[in-house]
Coordinates of C-alpha atoms in Angstrom, one line a residue:
M1 CA 21.2 -0.9 -9.3
T2 CA 22.0 -4.1 -11.2
S3 CA 21.2 -5.1 -14.7
A4 CA 19.5 -8.5 -14.2
S5 CA 15.7 -8.4 -14.0
S6 CA 15.8 -11.1 -11.4
Q7 CA 18.1 -9.1 -9.1
V8 CA 16.7 -5.5 -9.3
L9 CA 14.4 -6.3 -6.4
P10 CA 15.4 -8.0 -3.1
P11 CA 14.5 -11.7 -3.4
Q12 CA 12.2 -11.7 -0.4
L13 CA 10.3 -8.6 -1.6
R14 CA 10.1 -10.1 -5.1
R15 CA 8.5 -13.3 -3.7
R16 CA 6.0 -11.3 -1.6
L17 CA 5.0 -9.2 -4.6
L18 CA 4.6 -12.2 -6.8
H19 CA 2.5 -13.9 -4.2
H20 CA 0.1 -11.0 -3.4
H21 CA 0.1 -9.0 -6.7
G22 CA 1.1 -11.4 -9.5
D23 CA 3.6 -11.2 -12.3
A24 CA 2.4 -8.0 -14.0
L25 CA 3.5 -5.6 -11.3
V26 CA 6.9 -7.4 -10.7
E27 CA 7.6 -7.5 -14.4
E28 CA 6.7 -3.8 -14.8
V29 CA 8.9 -2.7 -11.9
S30 CA 11.8 -5.0 -12.9
R31 CA 11.6 -3.9 -16.6
T32 CA 11.6 -0.2 -15.6
L33 CA 14.6 -0.6 -13.2
V34 CA 16.5 -2.5 -15.8
E35 CA 15.8 0.2 -18.3
L36 CA 17.1 2.8 -15.8
D37 CA 20.3 0.8 -15.2
E38 CA 20.9 0.6 -19.0
S39 CA 20.1 4.3 -19.5
V40 CA 22.8 5.4 -17.1
V41 CA 25.5 3.4 -18.8
E42 CA 24.2 3.7 -22.4
Q43 CA 27.1 4.5 -24.8
E44 CA 25.1 6.7 -27.1
V45 CA 24.7 10.3 -25.9
T46 CA 21.7 12.6 -26.8
I47 CA 22.4 16.3 -27.1
V48 CA 19.2 18.4 -27.7
F49 CA 19.3 21.9 -29.2
G50 CA 16.5 24.0 -27.9
G51 CA 15.5 27.7 -27.8
H52 CA 13.0 30.3 -28.8
F53 CA 11.7 29.9 -32.3
S54 CA 13.9 31.6 -35.0
C55 CA 16.8 31.8 -32.6
G56 CA 19.0 30.0 -35.1
K57 CA 19.0 26.4 -33.8
S58 CA 18.6 24.9 -37.2
S59 CA 21.1 27.3 -38.8
L60 CA 23.7 26.4 -36.2
L61 CA 23.2 22.7 -36.7
N62 CA 23.5 23.2 -40.5
A63 CA 26.7 25.0 -39.9
L64 CA 28.0 22.3 -37.7
I65 CA 27.2 19.5 -40.1
G66 CA 28.5 21.6 -43.0
R67 CA 25.4 21.4 -45.2
P68 CA 22.1 23.3 -45.5
L69 CA 19.9 20.4 -44.5
L70 CA 17.5 21.5 -41.9
P71 CA 14.8 24.0 -42.9
T72 CA 15.5 27.6 -41.8
D73 CA 13.5 30.8 -42.1
D74 CA 12.3 33.9 -40.2
F75 CA 9.0 32.1 -39.4
P76 CA 8.8 29.3 -36.8
E77 CA 10.1 26.4 -38.9
T78 CA 10.8 23.3 -36.8
G79 CA 7.5 21.7 -35.6
V80 CA 8.9 18.2 -35.4
A81 CA 12.1 17.1 -33.6
C82 CA 14.8 16.0 -36.0
W83 CA 17.2 13.4 -34.6
M84 CA 20.6 13.2 -36.3
S85 CA 23.2 10.5 -35.9
S86 CA 26.1 9.1 -37.8
G87 CA 25.5 6.0 -40.0
S88 CA 26.8 4.0 -42.9
R89 CA 24.9 6.1 -45.4
D90 CA 22.7 9.2 -45.6
G91 CA 19.0 8.8 -45.0
A92 CA 15.9 10.2 -43.5
V93 CA 12.7 8.5 -42.0
A94 CA 9.5 10.2 -40.8
V95 CA 8.0 8.5 -37.8
T96 CA 4.3 9.0 -36.9
A97 CA 2.8 8.8 -33.4
S98 CA 1.6 5.3 -34.2
G99 CA 5.1 4.1 -35.0
A100 CA 4.6 4.0 -38.7
T101 CA 7.6 5.1 -40.8
R102 CA 8.2 6.3 -44.3
S103 CA 11.5 7.2 -46.0
L104 CA 12.2 10.8 -47.1
P105 CA 14.7 12.3 -49.6
L106 CA 17.5 13.8 -47.6
C107 CA 17.2 17.4 -48.7
Q108 CA 15.9 20.6 -47.2
E109 CA 12.8 20.7 -49.3
A110 CA 11.6 17.2 -48.4
L111 CA 12.3 17.8 -44.7
A112 CA 10.4 21.1 -44.8
E113 CA 7.3 19.3 -46.0
V114 CA 7.1 17.3 -42.8
V115 CA 8.7 19.5 -40.1
S116 CA 8.1 23.1 -41.1
L117 CA 5.1 24.7 -39.4
V118 CA 4.8 27.5 -42.0
D119 CA 5.0 27.2 -45.8
R120 CA 6.8 29.7 -48.0
D121 CA 3.7 31.9 -48.2
G122 CA 3.5 32.2 -44.4
E123 CA 0.6 29.9 -44.1
Y124 CA 0.5 27.2 -41.3
R125 CA 0.7 23.7 -42.6
G126 CA -2.0 21.3 -41.4
G127 CA -0.3 18.0 -41.6
V128 CA 2.8 18.6 -39.5
G129 CA 1.2 17.1 -36.3
A130 CA 0.9 13.7 -37.9
V131 CA 4.7 13.2 -37.8
E132 CA 6.2 12.5 -34.3
Q133 CA 9.9 12.8 -35.3
V134 CA 12.3 12.6 -38.2
R135 CA 15.4 10.4 -37.9
I136 CA 18.3 11.5 -40.0
T137 CA 21.5 9.5 -40.5
L138 CA 24.6 11.2 -41.9
A139 CA 27.5 9.1 -43.4
G140 CA 31.1 9.8 -42.6
E141 CA 32.5 11.8 -39.7
V142 CA 30.0 14.7 -39.8
L143 CA 28.8 13.8 -36.3
P144 CA 30.9 12.2 -33.5
P145 CA 30.3 8.5 -33.1
R146 CA 27.6 7.3 -30.7
V147 CA 26.1 10.8 -30.5
R148 CA 22.6 12.0 -31.4
W149 CA 22.0 15.7 -32.1
V150 CA 18.3 16.7 -31.9
D151 CA 16.9 19.9 -33.4
S152 CA 13.8 20.4 -31.2
P153 CA 10.7 22.6 -31.9
G154 CA 11.2 26.2 -30.9
I155 CA 9.5 27.6 -27.8
N156 CA 6.8 30.2 -28.3
D157 CA 3.3 30.8 -26.9
S158 CA 1.9 27.7 -28.5
E159 CA 1.2 25.0 -26.0
A160 CA 1.4 22.3 -28.6
M161 CA 5.0 23.3 -29.6
G162 CA 5.9 23.7 -26.0
A163 CA 4.8 20.2 -25.3
R164 CA 6.8 18.9 -28.2
A165 CA 9.9 20.8 -27.1
R166 CA 9.5 19.4 -23.5
Q167 CA 9.2 15.9 -24.9
A168 CA 12.4 16.3 -26.8
S169 CA 14.3 17.8 -23.9
R170 CA 13.3 15.0 -21.5
S171 CA 15.5 12.7 -23.5
A172 CA 18.5 15.1 -23.4
D173 CA 21.7 14.1 -21.7
V174 CA 22.7 17.7 -22.4
L175 CA 20.4 20.5 -23.5
V176 CA 22.2 23.2 -25.6
W177 CA 20.0 26.3 -25.3
V178 CA 20.5 28.6 -28.2
V179 CA 20.0 32.3 -27.3
D180 CA 19.6 35.1 -29.9
S181 CA 22.1 37.8 -29.1
R182 CA 19.6 40.4 -30.3
R183 CA 16.9 39.8 -27.8
P184 CA 16.6 38.8 -24.1
V185 CA 15.6 35.4 -22.9
S186 CA 11.8 35.4 -22.7
E187 CA 9.7 34.5 -19.7
T188 CA 8.4 31.4 -21.6
E189 CA 12.0 30.3 -22.1
Q190 CA 12.9 30.9 -18.5
Q191 CA 10.0 28.8 -17.2
F192 CA 11.0 26.0 -19.6
L193 CA 14.6 26.1 -18.4
Y194 CA 13.5 26.2 -14.8
E195 CA 11.4 23.1 -15.2
H196 CA 14.3 21.3 -17.0
Q197 CA 16.8 22.3 -14.4
E198 CA 14.5 21.1 -11.6
A199 CA 14.3 17.7 -13.4
Q200 CA 17.9 17.2 -14.5
G201 CA 20.0 19.9 -12.7
G202 CA 21.6 23.1 -13.8
G203 CA 24.6 21.2 -15.2
A204 CA 22.4 19.6 -17.8
V205 CA 22.1 22.9 -19.7
V206 CA 24.7 24.7 -21.8
F207 CA 24.0 28.0 -23.4
A208 CA 25.0 28.8 -26.9
V209 CA 24.7 32.5 -27.7
N210 CA 24.0 32.8 -31.4
V211 CA 25.8 36.0 -32.3
F212 CA 24.3 38.2 -35.0
L213 CA 27.1 40.5 -36.3
P214 CA 26.7 43.6 -38.4
S215 CA 29.0 41.8 -40.8
D216 CA 30.4 38.3 -40.6
T217 CA 34.1 39.3 -40.3
P218 CA 36.8 38.3 -37.9
Q219 CA 37.1 41.9 -36.7
E220 CA 33.4 42.1 -35.8
W221 CA 33.6 38.7 -34.1
A222 CA 36.6 39.8 -32.0
R223 CA 34.9 43.1 -31.1
F224 CA 31.8 41.2 -29.9
L225 CA 33.9 38.9 -27.7
A226 CA 35.8 41.8 -26.2
E227 CA 32.9 44.2 -25.7
R228 CA 29.7 42.1 -25.4
A229 CA 30.5 38.6 -24.3
D230 CA 30.7 39.4 -20.6
Y231 CA 27.4 41.2 -20.8
H232 CA 25.6 38.1 -22.2
R233 CA 27.2 35.8 -19.6
E234 CA 26.0 38.1 -16.8
R235 CA 22.6 38.4 -18.4
I236 CA 22.2 34.6 -18.6
A237 CA 23.6 34.1 -15.0
T238 CA 20.8 36.4 -13.7
L239 CA 18.0 34.2 -15.1
A240 CA 15.6 33.2 -12.3
C241 CA 16.3 29.5 -12.7
W242 CA 20.0 30.1 -11.8
S243 CA 19.9 33.2 -9.5
N244 CA 17.5 31.4 -7.2
D245 CA 20.0 28.8 -6.2
G246 CA 22.5 31.3 -4.8
G247 CA 24.9 30.9 -7.7
A248 CA 25.7 27.3 -6.8
N249 CA 25.2 26.1 -10.5
Q250 CA 26.4 29.0 -12.7
P251 CA 25.6 28.1 -16.3
D252 CA 28.3 27.6 -19.0
V253 CA 28.0 29.9 -22.0
V254 CA 29.6 29.4 -25.4
F255 CA 29.5 32.0 -28.2
V256 CA 29.1 31.2 -31.9
S257 CA 27.9 32.9 -35.0
A258 CA 25.7 30.4 -36.9
R259 CA 26.1 32.4 -40.1
G260 CA 29.9 32.6 -39.8
A261 CA 30.5 29.2 -38.3
A262 CA 30.2 27.5 -41.7
S263 CA 33.7 28.9 -42.3
E264 CA 36.6 28.6 -40.0
G265 CA 36.3 30.6 -36.7
F266 CA 33.3 32.5 -35.3
G267 CA 33.1 30.0 -32.4
G268 CA 32.6 27.0 -34.6
P269 CA 35.7 25.0 -33.4
Q270 CA 35.0 25.7 -29.8
V271 CA 31.4 24.6 -30.1
R272 CA 32.5 21.4 -32.0
R273 CA 35.0 20.7 -29.3
L274 CA 32.4 21.2 -26.6
L275 CA 30.0 18.9 -28.3
T276 CA 32.7 16.2 -28.7
E277 CA 33.4 16.3 -25.0
L278 CA 29.8 16.2 -24.1
G279 CA 29.3 13.3 -26.4
E280 CA 31.2 11.0 -24.0
H281 CA 28.7 8.9 -21.9
S282 CA 31.1 9.2 -18.9
H283 CA 31.2 13.0 -18.9
P284 CA 30.1 14.3 -15.5
R285 CA 27.3 16.4 -17.0
V286 CA 25.9 13.4 -18.9
R287 CA 26.1 11.1 -16.0
A288 CA 24.5 13.6 -13.6
A289 CA 21.7 14.2 -16.0
R290 CA 21.1 10.5 -16.5
L291 CA 21.1 9.8 -12.8
R292 CA 18.6 12.6 -12.2
R293 CA 16.4 11.3 -14.9
A294 CA 16.6 7.8 -13.3
A295 CA 15.8 9.3 -9.9
A296 CA 12.8 11.1 -11.3
R297 CA 11.6 8.0 -13.1
C298 CA 12.0 6.0 -9.9
E299 CA 10.0 8.6 -8.1
R300 CA 7.2 8.4 -10.7
L301 CA 7.2 4.6 -10.5
A302 CA 7.0 5.0 -6.7
D303 CA 4.1 7.3 -7.2
T304 CA 2.2 4.7 -9.2
V305 CA 2.8 2.3 -6.3
V306 CA 1.3 4.9 -4.0
G307 CA -1.8 4.7 -6.2
R308 CA -1.9 1.0 -5.7
I309 CA -1.4 1.5 -2.0
Q310 CA -4.4 3.8 -1.9
Q311 CA -6.5 1.2 -3.8
E312 CA -5.3 -1.5 -1.3
H313 CA -6.2 0.8 1.6
A314 CA -9.7 1.2 0.2
R315 CA -10.0 -2.5 -0.3
L316 CA -8.9 -3.2 3.3
D317 CA -11.4 -0.6 4.6
R318 CA -14.2 -2.3 2.7
E319 CA -13.1 -5.7 4.1
R320 CA -12.9 -4.3 7.6
E321 CA -16.4 -2.9 7.3
L322 CA -17.6 -6.3 6.3
V323 CA -15.7 -8.0 9.1
D324 CA -17.2 -5.5 11.6
E325 CA -20.7 -6.2 10.4
R326 CA -20.1 -10.0 10.5
R327 CA -18.8 -9.6 14.1
K328 CA -21.8 -7.5 15.1
T329 CA -24.1 -10.1 13.5
A330 CA -22.3 -12.9 15.3
E331 CA -22.5 -11.0 18.6
R332 CA -26.3 -10.5 18.2
Q333 CA -26.7 -14.2 17.4
R334 CA -24.5 -15.1 20.4
S335 CA -26.5 -12.8 22.7
A336 CA -29.8 -14.2 21.4
F337 CA -28.6 -17.7 21.9
H338 CA -27.4 -17.0 25.5
R339 CA -30.8 -15.4 26.4
S340 CA -32.6 -18.4 24.9
I341 CA -30.5 -20.9 26.8
R342 CA -30.9 -18.9 30.0
E343 CA -34.7 -19.1 29.6
L344 CA -34.5 -22.8 28.6
V345 CA -32.4 -23.8 31.6
E346 CA -34.7 -21.9 34.0
G347 CA -37.7 -23.7 32.5
C348 CA -36.1 -27.1 32.7
F349 CA -35.1 -26.6 36.4
A350 CA -38.7 -25.4 37.1
R351 CA -40.2 -28.5 35.5
H352 CA -38.0 -30.9 37.4
R353 CA -38.4 -29.1 40.7
A354 CA -41.8 -30.7 41.2
Q355 CA -40.3 -34.2 40.8
A356 CA -37.5 -33.2 43.3
E357 CA -40.1 -32.0 45.8
Q358 CA -41.7 -35.5 45.8
C359 CA -38.4 -37.2 46.9
G360 CA -38.7 -36.2 50.6
P361 CA -42.4 -37.1 51.0
S362 CA -41.7 -40.5 49.4
V363 CA -39.0 -41.4 52.0
V364 CA -41.2 -40.0 54.7
A365 CA -43.9 -42.4 53.6
E366 CA -41.4 -45.2 53.8
L367 CA -40.6 -44.2 57.4
A368 CA -44.4 -44.3 58.2
T369 CA -44.8 -48.0 57.7
G370 CA -43.0 -51.1 58.8
P371 CA -40.3 -51.4 61.4
L372 CA -37.6 -48.8 61.5
R373 CA -34.3 -49.6 59.9
W374 CA -31.0 -48.3 61.2
D375 CA -28.8 -49.3 58.2
D376 CA -28.8 -46.0 56.2
S377 CA -31.3 -47.4 53.8
Y378 CA -33.5 -44.3 54.0
G379 CA -30.6 -42.0 53.1
T380 CA -29.6 -44.4 50.3
S381 CA -33.2 -44.3 49.0
L382 CA -33.4 -40.5 49.2
T383 CA -30.0 -40.2 47.4
A384 CA -31.2 -42.5 44.6
K385 CA -34.4 -40.5 44.1
F386 CA -32.5 -37.2 43.8
E387 CA -30.0 -38.9 41.5
A388 CA -32.9 -39.9 39.3
V389 CA -34.1 -36.3 39.3
A390 CA -30.6 -35.1 38.4
D391 CA -30.2 -37.6 35.6
A392 CA -33.6 -36.7 34.1
L393 CA -32.9 -33.0 34.4
A394 CA -29.4 -33.4 32.7
A395 CA -30.9 -35.4 29.8
D396 CA -33.7 -32.9 29.4
L397 CA -31.2 -30.0 29.4
V398 CA -28.9 -31.6 26.8
E399 CA -31.8 -32.6 24.5
S400 CA -33.5 -29.2 24.8
V401 CA -30.3 -27.2 24.3
A402 CA -29.4 -29.3 21.2
R403 CA -32.7 -28.4 19.6
R404 CA -32.3 -24.7 20.5
A405 CA -28.7 -24.6 19.3
S406 CA -29.7 -25.8 15.9
R407 CA -32.1 -22.9 15.5
H408 CA -29.4 -20.5 16.5
R409 CA -26.7 -21.9 14.3
H410 CA -24.7 -23.4 17.1
S411 CA -23.3 -26.9 17.5
P412 CA -25.2 -29.2 19.9
P413 CA -23.6 -30.0 23.2
A414 CA -20.5 -32.1 23.0
P415 CA -20.9 -35.8 23.7
A416 CA -19.2 -35.5 27.1
T417 CA -21.6 -32.8 28.2
L418 CA -24.2 -35.2 29.5
S419 CA -21.9 -37.0 31.9
R420 CA -20.4 -33.8 33.1
L421 CA -23.8 -32.3 33.7
T422 CA -25.0 -35.4 35.5
S423 CA -22.0 -35.3 37.8
L424 CA -22.6 -31.7 38.5
L425 CA -26.4 -32.1 39.3
R426 CA -26.2 -35.3 41.3
P427 CA -26.3 -34.7 45.1
A428 CA -23.7 -36.0 47.5
T429 CA -24.7 -39.0 49.5
L430 CA -27.7 -38.0 51.7
T431 CA -28.1 -39.2 55.3
V432 CA -31.4 -39.7 57.1
T433 CA -30.8 -40.0 60.9
V434 CA -32.9 -42.7 62.6
P435 CA -32.7 -42.4 66.4
N436 CA -32.7 -45.4 68.6
S437 CA -34.0 -43.9 71.8
P438 CA -34.5 -45.8 75.2
V439 CA -38.0 -45.9 76.5
G440 CA -39.0 -43.3 79.0
V441 CA -37.1 -40.3 77.7
A442 CA -39.2 -37.3 78.2
K443 CA -41.0 -36.0 75.2
G444 CA -39.6 -32.7 74.0
G445 CA -36.2 -33.5 75.5
M446 CA -35.7 -36.3 73.1
G447 CA -36.9 -34.1 70.2
A448 CA -34.3 -31.5 71.1
I449 CA -31.6 -34.2 71.2
L450 CA -32.6 -35.6 67.8
G451 CA -32.9 -32.1 66.4
G452 CA -29.3 -31.4 67.4
A453 CA -28.2 -34.5 65.5
I454 CA -30.3 -33.5 62.4
G455 CA -28.8 -30.0 62.5
T456 CA -25.3 -31.3 62.7
V457 CA -25.5 -34.1 60.2
L458 CA -28.1 -33.0 57.6
L459 CA -28.1 -29.3 57.8
P460 CA -24.5 -28.2 58.5
G461 CA -25.3 -24.8 57.0
F462 CA -28.2 -24.1 59.3
G463 CA -26.8 -25.2 62.6
T464 CA -28.0 -27.3 65.5
A465 CA -30.5 -24.7 66.8
L466 CA -32.8 -25.1 63.7
G467 CA -32.4 -28.9 64.1
A468 CA -33.4 -28.7 67.7
L469 CA -36.5 -26.7 66.8
I470 CA -37.5 -29.3 64.2
G471 CA -36.9 -32.2 66.7
G472 CA -38.7 -30.4 69.5
A473 CA -41.6 -29.8 67.3
A474 CA -41.6 -33.5 66.3
G475 CA -41.5 -34.6 70.0
A476 CA -44.2 -32.2 71.1
G477 CA -46.5 -33.2 68.2
S478 CA -46.3 -36.9 68.7
G479 CA -48.4 -36.9 71.9
A480 CA -47.1 -40.4 72.7
D481 CA -44.6 -41.8 75.0
D482 CA -43.7 -44.7 72.8
A483 CA -39.9 -44.4 72.0
V484 CA -40.4 -45.9 68.5
T485 CA -43.0 -43.4 67.6
R486 CA -40.7 -40.7 68.7
D487 CA -37.8 -42.1 66.7
R488 CA -40.0 -42.5 63.6
T489 CA -41.2 -38.9 63.9
A490 CA -37.6 -37.7 64.3
A491 CA -36.4 -39.7 61.3
Q492 CA -39.2 -38.3 59.1
A493 CA -38.2 -34.8 60.1
S494 CA -34.6 -35.7 59.2
A495 CA -35.7 -37.0 55.8
R496 CA -37.7 -33.8 55.1
A497 CA -34.7 -31.6 56.1
A498 CA -32.3 -33.6 53.9
A499 CA -34.7 -33.4 51.0
A500 CA -35.2 -29.6 51.5
A501 CA -31.4 -29.1 51.6
S502 CA -31.0 -31.1 48.3
I503 CA -33.6 -29.1 46.5
V504 CA -31.9 -25.9 47.6
A505 CA -28.5 -27.3 46.4
L506 CA -29.9 -28.4 43.1
A507 CA -31.4 -25.0 42.4
G508 CA -28.1 -23.4 43.2
K509 CA -26.4 -25.3 40.4
Q510 CA -28.5 -23.7 37.7
R511 CA -26.0 -21.0 36.7
E512 CA -23.1 -23.5 36.6
A513 CA -25.2 -25.9 34.5
R514 CA -26.0 -23.1 32.1
E515 CA -22.4 -22.1 31.7
L516 CA -21.4 -25.7 31.1
L517 CA -24.0 -26.0 28.3
L518 CA -23.0 -22.8 26.7
A519 CA -19.4 -23.6 26.7
S520 CA -20.1 -26.9 24.9
C521 CA -22.0 -25.2 22.1
T522 CA -19.9 -23.4 19.5
P523 CA -21.0 -21.2 16.6
L524 CA -21.3 -23.0 13.3
D525 CA -20.2 -20.0 11.3
A526 CA -16.4 -19.4 11.4
A527 CA -15.4 -16.3 13.3
A528 CA -14.6 -13.3 11.1
E529 CA -10.9 -12.7 10.9
D530 CA -9.2 -9.4 10.4
P531 CA -8.3 -8.9 6.7
C532 CA -4.7 -9.7 5.7
T533 CA -2.5 -6.7 5.5
E534 CA 0.4 -8.5 3.7
P535 CA -0.5 -7.2 0.3
L536 CA -0.4 -3.7 1.6
D537 CA 2.8 -4.3 3.5
A538 CA 4.5 -5.6 0.3
L539 CA 3.5 -2.4 -1.5
F540 CA 4.8 -0.2 1.2
A541 CA 8.1 -2.2 1.1
L542 CA 8.2 -1.7 -2.7
E543 CA 7.6 2.0 -2.5
S544 CA 10.3 2.3 0.2
N545 CA 12.7 0.4 -2.1
L546 CA 12.0 2.6 -5.1
R547 CA 12.3 5.8 -3.0
R548 CA 15.7 4.6 -1.7
K549 CA 16.9 3.8 -5.3
A550 CA 15.7 7.3 -6.3
Q551 CA 17.7 8.8 -3.5
E552 CA 20.8 6.8 -4.5
C553 CA 20.5 8.1 -8.0
A554 CA 20.1 11.7 -6.8
R555 CA 23.2 11.4 -4.6
G556 CA 25.1 9.9 -7.5
A557 CA 24.0 12.9 -9.7
D558 CA 25.1 15.3 -7.0
A559 CA 28.5 13.6 -6.7
A560 CA 28.9 13.7 -10.5
S561 CA 28.1 17.4 -10.7
A562 CA 30.0 18.4 -7.5
P563 CA 32.6 21.2 -7.7
G564 CA 36.0 19.9 -8.7
K565 CA 34.6 17.9 -11.7
P566 CA 36.4 18.9 -14.9
P567 CA 34.1 21.4 -16.7
A568 CA 33.3 21.1 -20.3
A569 CA 35.4 23.4 -22.6
V570 CA 33.5 26.5 -23.7
G571 CA 34.2 28.7 -26.7
G572 CA 34.9 32.4 -26.5
S573 CA 38.0 33.2 -28.4
A574 CA 38.3 34.2 -32.1

């Protein structure tokens, strides 16, 4: 991880997050990652002293700093974490949960008023909970430089004190767990240590056995080391939080007598040397603990992103439901519009069929009067009449569909639709065959000949046989031998056949006309689009990035605490 807020996230991911989720998320993630970077390389080391209440934590710290400063008693004393560091002068400040501060006299009595759970009469104090922590500075070389020692609340059956002890231990680069040599490690302590080890690794805990001697003499101290030290090492090694890992992370144990350490010996020099070594920010234990804390915080940050992902999923689901409903509504509207246009087109074709059916009789009437013409003028006339029908039908269709489209929230037919529809509906050039028969051809025979011509020219789909029948009927019905009469009758039959075929052809174009009209009318409402998944994809990418960073930190912690790293010196000799 880098230290610049603009570089903690890949540039492309940063831009995507800014675009879809704004500044707040990017600033929160960047700030957290920068803090993690800085926490790994921070020069000042935090060593927290924890343990069961009345195990001797405060007494040990008093011995190490060489003055009776922290309150001690047989009752649970420390209810507030006391942070001690070196400074230019002695001082103490009480800090409340709201961040307010007030100065305290640096003496045991004044500190007891704000940190001790029980007063001298054995009564619990009521105001201790108002103070979050006490910060103590000690002038001179009492503490190593750039080191904070923290006297945390003792573990007991109180959930409130357990919570305060956990809060103090979470900030520990190293947790020194003080064990009373006179009693076993309680189940409450073991659970506390197990949780701490899970979060920061077994190497983040060092045990300090506070040895209670019959008398604080060098002889008793030497006897304890010779006869009882191994017993305590084995007892601590068998705790559940270490025995469950197969012995991969055996704890380090140091022995000290808090009562005797004020003088030379009794484990005091060894403990001070251990604390000095652990006070280096580059120490493998410190680095491993910090990297594991960074990994855990990365995981927690990734978990908050998962919460956002779930919210984004829910938002997308709601949007998809709305899109589906809009599409269903649009499909219902489209279906209703298509049904309406189908009915409209059928009605228009039906209305104009009557006009089309008059085209043939009109030309037949032309053929009934005046001299016959053999210049295709009858076919031209019939074609023009059907073109007029087609033009009127096309105009009626476009106008009617335009009105209907408006009611169904569709655009009217495009401007080019009328010309395309007219071209579709107009017939091909029609031909009316007018025979020019020589006088004397037998009736019936001439009709068959003309019928063959009609069938071939005007009714190619029906064949010459039908034409012959039509012609034969015309010849038989004339009852005259006059060739002109026979030709006129045959021409009229030809006109009727051409008109009938055009009517059939026009009716057959109904479906094509309907599809052309429907294709030219588009919905006025924009089609519903699938919701954009980019915001969700960006969150997935962020979660993956954070998980990857957490894994990198965890691998770094494993490497820092791997076998072969120089262990911290532990006490044990007189």
